Structure formats: C-alpha cells, structure tokens
GROMACS .gro file of C-alpha atoms in nm:
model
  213
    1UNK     CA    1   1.683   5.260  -1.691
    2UNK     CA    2   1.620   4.944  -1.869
    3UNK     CA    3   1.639   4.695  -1.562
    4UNK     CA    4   1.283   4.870  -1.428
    5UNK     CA    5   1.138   4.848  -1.749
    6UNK     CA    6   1.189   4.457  -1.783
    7UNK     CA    7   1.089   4.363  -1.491
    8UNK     CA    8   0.770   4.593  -1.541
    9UNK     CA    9   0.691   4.401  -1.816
   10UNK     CA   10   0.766   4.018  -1.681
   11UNK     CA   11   0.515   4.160  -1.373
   12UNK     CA   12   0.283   4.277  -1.647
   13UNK     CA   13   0.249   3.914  -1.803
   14UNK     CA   14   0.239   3.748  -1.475
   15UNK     CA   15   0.004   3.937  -1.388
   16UNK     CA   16  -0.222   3.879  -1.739
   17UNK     CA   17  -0.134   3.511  -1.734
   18UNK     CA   18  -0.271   3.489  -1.347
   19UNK     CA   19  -0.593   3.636  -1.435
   20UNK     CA   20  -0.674   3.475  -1.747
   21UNK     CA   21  -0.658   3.139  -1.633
   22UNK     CA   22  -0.859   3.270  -1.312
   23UNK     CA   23  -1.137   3.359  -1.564
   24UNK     CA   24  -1.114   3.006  -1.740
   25UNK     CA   25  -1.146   2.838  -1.418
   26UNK     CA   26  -1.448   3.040  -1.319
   27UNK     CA   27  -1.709   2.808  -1.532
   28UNK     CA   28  -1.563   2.491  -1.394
   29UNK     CA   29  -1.578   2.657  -1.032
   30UNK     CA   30  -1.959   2.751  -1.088
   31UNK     CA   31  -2.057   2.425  -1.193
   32UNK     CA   32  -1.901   2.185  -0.974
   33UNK     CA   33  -2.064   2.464  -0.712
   34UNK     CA   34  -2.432   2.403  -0.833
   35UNK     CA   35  -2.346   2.020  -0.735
   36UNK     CA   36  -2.652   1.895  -0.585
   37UNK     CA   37  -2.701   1.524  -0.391
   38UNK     CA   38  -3.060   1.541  -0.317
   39UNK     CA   39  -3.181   1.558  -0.720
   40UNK     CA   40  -2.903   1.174  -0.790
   41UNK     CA   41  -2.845   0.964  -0.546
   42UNK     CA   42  -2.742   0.748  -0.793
   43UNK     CA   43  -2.617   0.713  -1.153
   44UNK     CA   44  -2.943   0.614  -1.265
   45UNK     CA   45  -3.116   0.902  -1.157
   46UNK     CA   46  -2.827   1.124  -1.344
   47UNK     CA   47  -2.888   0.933  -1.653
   48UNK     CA   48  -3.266   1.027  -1.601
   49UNK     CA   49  -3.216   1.356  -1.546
   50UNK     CA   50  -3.018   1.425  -1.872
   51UNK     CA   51  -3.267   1.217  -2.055
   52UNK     CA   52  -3.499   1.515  -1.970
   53UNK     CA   53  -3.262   1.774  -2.010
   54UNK     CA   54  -3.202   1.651  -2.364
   55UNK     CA   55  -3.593   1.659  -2.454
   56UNK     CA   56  -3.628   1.970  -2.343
   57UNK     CA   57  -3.348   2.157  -2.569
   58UNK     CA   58  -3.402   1.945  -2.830
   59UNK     CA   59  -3.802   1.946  -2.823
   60UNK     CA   60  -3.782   1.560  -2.984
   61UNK     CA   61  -3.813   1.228  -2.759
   62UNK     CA   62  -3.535   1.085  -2.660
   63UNK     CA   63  -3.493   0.682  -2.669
   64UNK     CA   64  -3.523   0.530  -2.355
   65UNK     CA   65  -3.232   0.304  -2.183
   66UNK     CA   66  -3.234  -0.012  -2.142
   67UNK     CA   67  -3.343  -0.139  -1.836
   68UNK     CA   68  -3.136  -0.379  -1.743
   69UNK     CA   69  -2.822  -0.113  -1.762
   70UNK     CA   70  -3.002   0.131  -1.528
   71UNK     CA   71  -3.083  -0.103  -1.277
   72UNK     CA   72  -2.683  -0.159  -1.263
   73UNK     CA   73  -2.644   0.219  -1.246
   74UNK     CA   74  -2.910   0.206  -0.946
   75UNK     CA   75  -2.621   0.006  -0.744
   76UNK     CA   76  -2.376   0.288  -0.829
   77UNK     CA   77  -2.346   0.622  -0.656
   78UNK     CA   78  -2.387   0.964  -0.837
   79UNK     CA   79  -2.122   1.100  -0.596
   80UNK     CA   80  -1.826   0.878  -0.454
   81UNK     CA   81  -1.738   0.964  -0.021
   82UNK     CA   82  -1.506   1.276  -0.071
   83UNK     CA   83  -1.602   1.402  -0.431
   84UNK     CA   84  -1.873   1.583  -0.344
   85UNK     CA   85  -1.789   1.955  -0.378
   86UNK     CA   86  -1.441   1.866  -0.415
   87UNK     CA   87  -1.204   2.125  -0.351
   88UNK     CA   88  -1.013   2.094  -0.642
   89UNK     CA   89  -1.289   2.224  -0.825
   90UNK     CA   90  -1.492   2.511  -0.621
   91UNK     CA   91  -1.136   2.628  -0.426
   92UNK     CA   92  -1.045   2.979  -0.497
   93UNK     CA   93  -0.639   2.879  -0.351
   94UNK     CA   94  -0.507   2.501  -0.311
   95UNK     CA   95  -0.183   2.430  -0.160
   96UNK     CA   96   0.035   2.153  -0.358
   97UNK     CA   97   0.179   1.907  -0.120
   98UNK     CA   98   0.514   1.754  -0.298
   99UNK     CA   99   0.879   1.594  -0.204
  100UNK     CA  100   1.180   1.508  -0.390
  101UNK     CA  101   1.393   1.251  -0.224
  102UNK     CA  102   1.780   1.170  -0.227
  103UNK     CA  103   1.765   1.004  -0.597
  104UNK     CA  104   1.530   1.333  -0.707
  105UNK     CA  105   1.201   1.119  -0.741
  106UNK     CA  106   0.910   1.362  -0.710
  107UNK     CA  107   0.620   1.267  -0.497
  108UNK     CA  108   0.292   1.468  -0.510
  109UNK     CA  109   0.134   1.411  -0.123
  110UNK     CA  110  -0.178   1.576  -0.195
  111UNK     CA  111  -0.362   1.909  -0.297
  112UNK     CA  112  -0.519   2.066  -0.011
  113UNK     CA  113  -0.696   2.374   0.068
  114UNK     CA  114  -0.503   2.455   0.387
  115UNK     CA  115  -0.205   2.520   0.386
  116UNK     CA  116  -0.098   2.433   0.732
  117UNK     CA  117  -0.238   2.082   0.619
  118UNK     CA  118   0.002   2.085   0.294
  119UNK     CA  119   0.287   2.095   0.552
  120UNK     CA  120   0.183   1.849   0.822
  121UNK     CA  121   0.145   1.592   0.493
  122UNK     CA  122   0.515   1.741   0.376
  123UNK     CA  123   0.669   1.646   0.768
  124UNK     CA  124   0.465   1.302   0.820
  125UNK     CA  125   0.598   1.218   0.479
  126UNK     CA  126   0.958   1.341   0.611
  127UNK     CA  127   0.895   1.191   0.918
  128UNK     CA  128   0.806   0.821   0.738
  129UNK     CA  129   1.112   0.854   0.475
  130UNK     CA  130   1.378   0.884   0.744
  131UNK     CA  131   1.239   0.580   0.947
  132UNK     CA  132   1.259   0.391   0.651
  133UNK     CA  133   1.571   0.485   0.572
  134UNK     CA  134   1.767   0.447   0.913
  135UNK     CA  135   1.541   0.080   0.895
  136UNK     CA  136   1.777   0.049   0.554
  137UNK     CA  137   2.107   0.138   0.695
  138UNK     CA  138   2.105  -0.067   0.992
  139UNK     CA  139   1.962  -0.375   0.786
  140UNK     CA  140   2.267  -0.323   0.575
  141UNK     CA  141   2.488  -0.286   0.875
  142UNK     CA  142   2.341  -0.642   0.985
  143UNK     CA  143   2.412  -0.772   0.657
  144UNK     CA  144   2.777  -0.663   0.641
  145UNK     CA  145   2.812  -0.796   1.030
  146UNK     CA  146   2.710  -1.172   0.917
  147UNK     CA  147   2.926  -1.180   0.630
  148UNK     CA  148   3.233  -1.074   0.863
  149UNK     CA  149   3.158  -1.348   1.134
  150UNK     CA  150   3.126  -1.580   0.829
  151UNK     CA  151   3.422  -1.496   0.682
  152UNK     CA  152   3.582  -1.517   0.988
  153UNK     CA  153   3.449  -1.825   1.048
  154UNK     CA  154   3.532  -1.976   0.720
  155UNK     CA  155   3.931  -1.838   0.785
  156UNK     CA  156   3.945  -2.035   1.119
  157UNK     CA  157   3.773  -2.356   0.993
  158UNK     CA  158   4.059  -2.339   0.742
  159UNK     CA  159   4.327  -2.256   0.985
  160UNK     CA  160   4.211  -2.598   1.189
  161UNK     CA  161   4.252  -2.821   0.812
  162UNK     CA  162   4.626  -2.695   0.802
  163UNK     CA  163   4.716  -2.716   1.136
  164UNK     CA  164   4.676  -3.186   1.136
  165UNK     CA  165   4.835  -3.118   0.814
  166UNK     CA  166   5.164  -2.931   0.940
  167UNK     CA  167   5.140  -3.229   1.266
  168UNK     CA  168   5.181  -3.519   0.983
  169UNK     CA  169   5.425  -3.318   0.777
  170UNK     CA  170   5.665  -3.282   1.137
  171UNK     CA  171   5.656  -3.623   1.206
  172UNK     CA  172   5.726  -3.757   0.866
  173UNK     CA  173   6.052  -3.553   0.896
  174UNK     CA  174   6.108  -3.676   1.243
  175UNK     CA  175   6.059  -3.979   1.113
  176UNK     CA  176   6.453  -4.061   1.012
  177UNK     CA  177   6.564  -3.893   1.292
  178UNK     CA  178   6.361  -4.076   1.584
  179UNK     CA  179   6.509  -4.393   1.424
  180UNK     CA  180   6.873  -4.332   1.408
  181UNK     CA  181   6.831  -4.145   1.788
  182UNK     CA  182   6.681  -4.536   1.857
  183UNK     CA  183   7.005  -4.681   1.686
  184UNK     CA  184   7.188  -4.453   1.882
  185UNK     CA  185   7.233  -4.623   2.210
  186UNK     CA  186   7.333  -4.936   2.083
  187UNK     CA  187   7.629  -4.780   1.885
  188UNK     CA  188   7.673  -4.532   2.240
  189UNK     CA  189   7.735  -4.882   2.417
  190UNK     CA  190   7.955  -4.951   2.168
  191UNK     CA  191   8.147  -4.669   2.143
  192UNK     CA  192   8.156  -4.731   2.498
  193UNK     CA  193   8.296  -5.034   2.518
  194UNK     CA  194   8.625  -4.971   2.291
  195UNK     CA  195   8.753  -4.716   2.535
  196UNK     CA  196   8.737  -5.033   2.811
  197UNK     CA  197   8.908  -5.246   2.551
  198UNK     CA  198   9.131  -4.951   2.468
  199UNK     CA  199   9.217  -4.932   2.845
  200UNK     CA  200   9.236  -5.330   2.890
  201UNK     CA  201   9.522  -5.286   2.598
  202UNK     CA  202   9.711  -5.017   2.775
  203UNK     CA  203   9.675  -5.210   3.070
  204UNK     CA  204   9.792  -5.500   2.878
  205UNK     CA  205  10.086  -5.337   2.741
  206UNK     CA  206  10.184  -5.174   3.080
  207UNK     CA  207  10.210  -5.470   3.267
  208UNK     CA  208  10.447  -5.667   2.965
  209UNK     CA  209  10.670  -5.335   3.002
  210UNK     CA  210  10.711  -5.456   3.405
  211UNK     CA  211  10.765  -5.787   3.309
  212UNK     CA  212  11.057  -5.677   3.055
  213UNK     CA  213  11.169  -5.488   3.373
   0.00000   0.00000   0.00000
C-alpha cells in the first residue's frame, strides 16, 4: 500500500538528515578533542603559538605583537573553569534541559550529557517555580485581606459621622415639641381650674334654686 511506502521514505530522510549532520559535527568533535592545557596556560602563549604556526605554512616571518598587548593576554586564561573539553563540543549525545511555564515562556535549563541530570535540573526548576508561585498567591491573598479590613474600616468610620448627625437632626425636631410639652402644664392647670369654677357655678346656681324654694 501507499501508507508503508511514505513512511519508508520520511524514515529514509531522517535517517540521511541524522547522519549527515553527525559527519559535519565530526571535525568540530576532533578538534575541541585535541584541546591541550599544558602547551597555553594563557592567551599569550596561544597567540605565540599561532605566530609559529603561521611561519611555518607560510615559510615568511610573521610581525611580532606588541608587547604591551601580550603582557595583558598573560593575565588572561587560555581556558576559562568549565570550558575545557566542554561537552558540548566532544559529546557524542547531550540531553536538552527546557520548561515552558503557564504564560508558554520557554526556558532552556541547561545541556547536559546525562540524562538523569537533564531531569533533576527539569524538577529543581519545577520544584523552584511552584514555591514562587504559591509565594504569589498568598501575597495576593494578603493584599486583597488589607483592602477588605480597610474598606471595612473606612464604612464604619463613616457610619460613626452619620450617626451625631441623625442625634442633632432628632432633637431639632424635638425641638417644638419639648417646648409646647413645657407650656403644657401651665395650660393643664388651667384647664384645671375651669372645671372648679365650672363646679363653683353649679354650686352657685344650686343653692339660688333653694333659696327660690
């Protein structure tokens, strides 16, 4: 059928692709394998030693370098803590070490040779992210607390303003009222008194009916 014979021929240029760029690396491998401390210890003494290498497959002199510039390159090192025979350039297989977070931000954590080492980098990574985040969320939390309580506050400080206010409003409009209630007992002793004369009248009027008796 024709499903076997595509994916005979995707394998096919896998397969071609692999090993071609395995043969392009194999220079770049050899070289950074013939990587050699003892002949520079420092970038002066690399400098020197392509000086000589240049006389010899040119067969003419090459002009010398300034002195004062290699005596700055005698402070350097030819090869930095870590670089020499790196991996990255004498390894047959590296492991990629990468994560993608939440927002899909791509972090490379390293290129290592072992994999078991790509995935303890991959966890601690993991490990650090989710701290960080959980530090995040409750420091938000916090946040959202305090403004509650504030508002909160801010609700009952303007609860206690209103409340005097309502007080003088209820007594301005007991006001009127408190001062006719103080009227009031004067014009109660009034009132009270024209029943007595009302009674001194019948009494007055009952006793001129005896005498017309």
């Amino acid at each position: 059928g024709a499903f076997p014979k595509v994916v005979g021929n995707l394998t096919q240029q896998y397969l071609s692709a692999r090993d071609g760029v395995e043969e392009d690396a194999q220079p770049f491998k050899s070289y950074f394998r013939l990587q050699m401390v003892d002949k520079y210890n420092t970038k002066a003494d690399v400098v020197r030693l392509l000086q000589a290498e240049l006389e010899k497959s040119t067969g003419k002199p090459v002009p010398p370098v300034d002195e004062e510039f290699l005596a700055e390159l005698e402070e350097m090192l030819a090869v930095q803590e870590g670089e020499f025979k790196c991996d990255r350039g004498i390894a047959d297989r590296l492991y990629k070490s990468e994560a993608i977070d939440a927002c899909g931000m791509k972090y490379l954590l390293g290129v290592l040779d072992i994999r078991e080492e790509a995935q303890k980098a991959f966890e601690e990574w993991s490990d650090e992210y989710e701290k960080v985040r959980m530090d995040m969320k409750s420091g938000n939390d916090q946040i959202k607390l305090e403004e509650e309580r504030s508002a909160q506050k801010k609700r009952g400080e303007e609860d206690e303003e209103e409340e005097p206010l309502s007080q003088r409003e209820n007594e301005e409009h007991r006001g009127p009222s408190a001062a006719k209630l103080m009227a009031t007992p004067g014009a109660a002793r009034g009132r009270g008194e024209v029943p007595s004369e009302g009674t001194s009248a019948v009494r007055g009027r009952g006793e001129k009916e005896r005498l017309a008796k």
